[in-house]
């Protein structure tokens, strides 16, 4: 049974409840002062606490999507990280179809009414990285009226470690767009949903790491080219945006500010403004102080020309650690960059907060991209 299976969670809860009842039942018999009864009491308490901890941990993981599988949890990610041999050019494609997912809305089995989620494998020609993605095609993509139309697209990134499935199962990006389309509040937009961890288990923070994974190249060059080659999507920066939460939010801002030729608009949901350096990232910049500064977004605002892009940042006055830096980022933004914000009175670094922000953020994104 998988880590995120409801059966696993139910089993953990049942075992915890059973051990709790067993502890109450046996406690009078273990009340004597000899070493056997003391060990029995210690064993029962320890076992009960471990099962309660496991049940709470599984529940939290199912809600927030920290880990997708047992291999992911134990650092044994099985998804391929780097591909060196693949077919490209006029006789082949750099994108491989892996299947489709039904979207959980009314008439979800009819693409022309609900849209469709394709699971694909994107294989990077320049970065030599391969990573899976979920591509949401809105209903209009399958309607005759739009048969010859090209669509705008938004790359949607999770945090680290995160799971791509959480973007449509927990954060409901496709479902939210579907509702906004019915209300005519945004234009139909293709969503390319991914985790930023394209070289698992390392947290690359969307950096082209010297002598390491070229993650920034993958997202700014390979992904856009592969998706546009396979789907009816524009290839220019004005056709593309990127948004994400937490680490994905930092990546969205950074890639748009550093590569305005790739993305014209970015949304950062509770994103930071500087890449951390820790055990999960390793040495991201190869000892280059200059490269480290160039990936510091507050430093970029002060020391580099402002790009002609649209940026939306979010935070909360209470509960968010990035609030002060978000205000500074807004204050330092210079023309021709345009900045907007969503500032909540209170909210944490979690799915509930982001679900409150996603409708307005998606509407903002959809209305800033050009078809």
XYZ file of C-alpha atoms in Angstrom:
371
model
C 0.000 0.000 0.000
C 1.298 3.438 -0.912
C 2.357 6.088 1.579
C -0.594 8.327 0.677
C -3.130 5.477 0.601
C -6.195 5.989 2.781
C -5.907 2.314 3.759
C -2.494 2.969 5.314
C -3.851 5.935 7.271
C -6.914 3.956 8.425
C -4.714 1.034 9.495
C -2.439 3.364 11.499
C -5.453 4.918 13.247
C -6.964 1.510 14.059
C -3.669 0.208 15.472
C -3.274 3.358 17.607
C -6.816 3.035 18.969
C -6.349 -0.693 19.630
C -3.097 -0.107 21.523
C -4.724 2.674 23.562
C -7.563 0.353 24.590
C -5.094 -2.467 25.285
C -3.026 -0.159 27.508
C -6.068 0.761 29.613
C -7.133 -2.899 29.819
C -3.719 -4.257 30.876
C -2.608 -1.390 33.116
C -4.018 -2.870 36.370
C -2.199 -6.139 35.675
C 1.051 -4.243 35.099
C 0.823 -2.190 38.275
C 3.242 -4.366 40.231
C 6.747 -3.133 40.972
C 8.852 -5.913 39.423
C 11.001 -5.344 36.345
C 8.712 -7.321 33.993
C 5.673 -5.138 34.690
C 7.754 -1.946 34.439
C 9.035 -3.029 31.030
C 5.474 -3.901 30.042
C 4.206 -0.450 30.935
C 7.104 1.224 29.109
C 6.539 -0.974 26.055
C 2.814 -0.244 25.893
C 3.298 3.509 26.290
C 6.063 3.593 23.687
C 4.097 1.513 21.183
C 0.969 3.649 21.662
C 2.885 6.908 21.223
C 4.660 5.637 18.108
C 1.404 4.579 16.448
C -0.286 7.888 17.333
C 2.724 9.748 15.919
C 2.570 7.627 12.743
C -1.163 8.288 12.317
C -0.720 12.046 12.789
C 2.263 12.069 10.427
C 0.398 10.163 7.717
C -2.586 12.486 8.064
C -0.377 15.577 7.782
C 1.408 14.129 4.758
C -1.896 13.378 3.016
C -3.078 16.938 3.689
C 0.087 18.814 2.729
C 1.718 16.464 0.214
C 5.235 16.432 1.683
C 6.142 12.986 0.317
C 4.568 11.033 -2.532
C 5.842 7.517 -1.786
C 7.808 5.395 0.675
C 10.862 5.786 -1.570
C 10.432 9.558 -1.493
C 10.123 9.507 2.325
C 13.286 7.476 2.806
C 15.318 9.358 0.188
C 15.139 6.597 -2.411
C 13.269 8.475 -5.136
C 12.654 6.181 -8.095
C 11.776 8.724 -10.777
C 14.533 9.110 -13.393
C 16.605 12.217 -12.824
C 18.759 12.513 -15.941
C 18.186 11.247 -19.476
C 20.987 11.214 -22.044
C 19.407 9.264 -24.922
C 16.137 10.284 -26.580
C 14.701 10.995 -30.000
C 14.189 14.599 -31.099
C 13.586 16.588 -34.240
C 11.051 16.152 -37.051
C 10.874 12.357 -36.620
C 10.334 12.354 -32.880
C 9.272 14.353 -29.855
C 11.014 15.278 -26.627
C 7.766 14.815 -24.686
C 6.390 11.364 -23.867
C 2.765 10.667 -22.919
C 2.398 8.551 -19.773
C -1.387 8.621 -19.389
C -4.335 10.832 -18.494
C -6.127 11.804 -15.278
C -9.799 12.657 -14.864
C -10.482 16.057 -13.333
C -12.851 16.060 -10.348
C -15.536 18.422 -11.652
C -18.992 17.931 -13.131
C -18.832 15.929 -16.392
C -15.207 15.195 -15.582
C -15.055 12.379 -18.149
C -15.818 14.767 -21.031
C -12.750 16.837 -22.021
C -14.871 19.399 -23.915
C -16.815 20.077 -20.701
C -14.214 19.605 -17.967
C -10.829 19.617 -19.650
C -8.225 16.882 -19.263
C -5.051 16.243 -17.304
C -2.238 14.572 -19.258
C 0.687 12.970 -17.459
C 3.810 13.458 -19.552
C 7.554 13.010 -19.293
C 9.479 16.111 -20.346
C 12.967 15.338 -21.628
C 15.347 18.276 -21.715
C 17.584 18.628 -24.744
C 19.799 21.346 -23.227
C 19.667 20.438 -19.527
C 19.770 16.661 -20.032
C 17.121 16.397 -17.311
C 13.889 14.416 -17.546
C 10.951 14.983 -15.225
C 7.231 14.111 -15.150
C 4.531 16.778 -15.313
C 0.747 16.990 -15.275
C -0.642 19.163 -18.083
C -4.157 20.504 -17.567
C -5.872 21.331 -20.860
C -8.975 23.502 -20.304
C -12.314 22.540 -21.918
C -11.881 25.105 -24.693
C -8.819 23.199 -25.941
C -11.194 20.417 -27.111
C -13.988 22.598 -28.479
C -14.414 23.177 -32.228
C -14.593 26.941 -31.751
C -10.976 26.914 -30.538
C -9.650 24.221 -32.890
C -7.114 26.541 -34.527
C -6.343 28.661 -31.489
C -3.089 28.694 -29.547
C -3.367 29.020 -25.779
C -1.294 30.737 -23.108
C 0.351 28.506 -20.510
C 1.405 28.756 -16.877
C 4.000 26.552 -15.232
C 2.737 25.718 -11.702
C 5.306 24.544 -9.140
C 4.962 22.994 -5.695
C 7.240 23.645 -2.757
C 10.064 21.339 -1.685
C 9.803 18.389 -1.431
C 6.151 18.496 -2.516
C 4.288 16.335 -5.016
C 2.916 17.417 -8.386
C -0.304 15.530 -7.664
C -0.986 17.874 -4.729
C -1.454 20.741 -7.190
C -4.699 19.235 -8.478
C -5.669 16.910 -5.615
C -5.116 19.324 -2.707
C -4.666 22.844 -4.094
C -7.240 22.349 -6.899
C -5.604 24.527 -9.557
C -7.540 22.951 -12.495
C -10.818 22.942 -10.567
C -10.355 26.595 -9.619
C -9.631 27.598 -13.209
C -12.657 25.607 -14.358
C -14.859 27.652 -12.018
C -13.245 30.949 -13.073
C -13.820 30.057 -16.723
C -17.510 29.447 -16.058
C -17.664 32.880 -14.423
C -15.723 34.384 -17.378
C -13.131 35.831 -15.011
C -10.069 34.599 -16.916
C -9.069 33.264 -20.298
C -8.495 29.526 -20.795
C -4.902 28.721 -19.864
C -2.930 25.492 -20.040
C -1.419 24.573 -16.644
C 1.836 22.607 -16.540
C 1.933 21.256 -12.972
C 5.245 20.039 -11.558
C 7.455 19.812 -8.510
C 10.641 21.926 -8.679
C 12.644 18.861 -7.611
C 13.607 17.642 -11.084
C 16.850 16.029 -9.843
C 15.540 14.199 -6.761
C 16.175 14.095 -3.914
C 18.251 17.296 -4.188
C 16.598 20.670 -3.675
C 18.155 22.644 -6.526
C 16.109 25.839 -5.934
C 15.788 26.137 -9.747
C 19.506 26.952 -10.076
C 21.897 25.906 -12.833
C 24.334 24.326 -10.381
C 27.991 24.426 -11.509
C 28.924 20.823 -12.390
C 25.437 19.762 -11.298
C 21.792 19.683 -12.447
C 20.910 22.495 -14.854
C 17.464 23.101 -13.404
C 17.044 26.708 -14.509
C 17.825 25.731 -18.098
C 15.319 22.894 -17.880
C 12.480 25.223 -16.826
C 13.334 28.270 -18.947
C 14.304 26.514 -22.196
C 13.545 22.801 -22.402
C 10.122 22.705 -20.789
C 8.678 25.568 -22.796
C 9.998 24.163 -26.081
C 8.812 20.614 -25.393
C 5.328 21.617 -24.267
C 4.828 24.085 -27.138
C 5.971 21.440 -29.619
C 3.372 18.949 -28.387
C 0.420 21.237 -27.573
C -1.177 24.312 -29.169
C 0.670 26.812 -26.996
C 2.485 30.013 -27.930
C 6.270 30.072 -27.743
C 6.861 33.713 -26.790
C 7.363 35.057 -23.277
C 4.036 36.890 -23.403
C 2.354 33.489 -23.793
C 3.993 32.051 -20.670
C 3.782 32.623 -16.926
C 5.010 30.702 -13.878
C 3.552 30.440 -10.394
C 4.236 28.398 -7.301
C 4.074 28.079 -3.542
C 6.997 28.237 -1.108
C 10.111 27.072 -3.021
C 8.009 27.106 -6.181
C 7.158 30.752 -5.503
C 10.830 31.687 -5.204
C 11.522 29.838 -8.450
C 8.658 31.650 -10.187
C 9.948 35.109 -9.269
C 13.569 34.300 -9.942
C 13.107 32.679 -13.334
C 10.868 35.509 -14.541
C 13.237 38.222 -13.288
C 16.314 36.465 -14.689
C 14.695 35.282 -17.927
C 12.097 37.770 -19.179
C 12.624 36.216 -22.617
C 11.038 33.017 -21.219
C 8.303 34.171 -18.814
C 6.415 37.456 -18.758
C 4.476 36.985 -15.504
C 5.060 35.302 -12.141
C 3.062 34.552 -8.988
C 4.816 33.731 -5.724
C 2.592 32.234 -3.007
C 4.499 32.632 0.269
C 7.793 32.415 -1.585
C 11.170 33.385 -0.189
C 13.513 35.823 -1.912
C 16.790 33.992 -1.462
C 17.817 30.352 -1.873
C 18.700 28.542 1.350
C 21.955 26.635 1.670
C 21.507 23.495 3.740
C 21.802 19.710 3.658
C 19.007 19.388 1.073
C 20.508 21.905 -1.361
C 24.223 21.288 -1.005
C 26.556 23.931 -2.507
C 24.214 25.473 -5.076
C 26.611 28.074 -6.432
C 29.916 26.207 -6.634
C 31.618 28.748 -4.395
C 30.690 31.660 -6.693
C 29.616 34.652 -4.604
C 28.534 36.448 -7.775
C 26.162 33.625 -8.754
C 24.770 33.541 -5.227
C 24.033 37.279 -5.335
C 22.412 37.018 -8.757
C 19.937 34.534 -7.278
C 19.176 36.846 -4.330
C 16.054 38.663 -5.531
C 16.316 41.645 -3.175
C 19.937 42.129 -4.294
C 18.870 41.875 -7.958
C 16.319 44.634 -7.485
C 18.971 46.982 -6.106
C 21.811 46.134 -8.473
C 20.471 45.029 -11.868
C 18.175 46.629 -14.464
C 14.491 45.946 -13.882
C 12.970 43.591 -16.498
C 9.616 44.365 -18.195
C 7.619 41.667 -16.377
C 4.540 41.334 -14.164
C 4.961 39.991 -10.613
C 2.428 39.052 -7.922
C 3.617 38.261 -4.385
C 1.614 37.040 -1.393
C 2.089 36.956 2.367
C 0.227 37.355 5.667
C 0.638 39.984 8.377
C 0.533 37.231 10.985
C 1.805 33.690 10.510
C 4.179 34.165 7.556
C 7.943 34.505 7.953
C 8.325 36.272 4.597
C 6.047 39.244 5.394
C 8.806 41.791 6.080
C 10.810 40.744 3.025
C 7.672 40.838 0.886
C 7.054 44.474 1.826
C 10.676 45.277 1.018
C 10.388 43.513 -2.324
C 7.315 45.565 -3.209
C 9.005 48.820 -2.166
C 12.162 48.081 -4.170
C 10.371 47.170 -7.416
C 11.352 49.555 -10.207
C 9.745 50.285 -13.577
C 9.288 48.699 -16.077
C 8.615 45.789 -13.692
C 5.029 45.871 -12.425
C 4.221 44.382 -9.020
C 0.960 43.391 -7.290
C 0.305 41.697 -3.976
C -2.156 39.667 -1.914
C -1.628 40.355 1.800
C -3.836 38.430 4.221
C -4.398 39.531 7.812
C -3.383 36.060 9.017
C -2.366 32.795 7.441
C 0.310 30.159 7.734
C 2.738 28.540 5.348
C 0.235 25.863 4.343
C -2.305 24.606 1.821
C -5.249 26.310 3.523
C -3.646 29.734 3.106
C -2.720 29.093 -0.524
C -6.206 27.853 -1.377
C -7.503 31.243 -0.200
C -5.087 33.018 -2.557
C -5.200 30.786 -5.644
C -8.506 32.035 -7.173
C -7.339 35.668 -7.263
C -3.814 34.627 -8.282
C -5.025 32.448 -11.160
C -7.343 35.197 -12.372
C -4.445 37.676 -12.241
C -2.176 35.284 -14.142
C -4.732 34.413 -16.798
C -5.442 38.052 -17.491
C -1.769 39.007 -17.853
C -0.883 36.369 -20.452
C -1.467 36.769 -24.164
C -2.941 34.021 -26.330
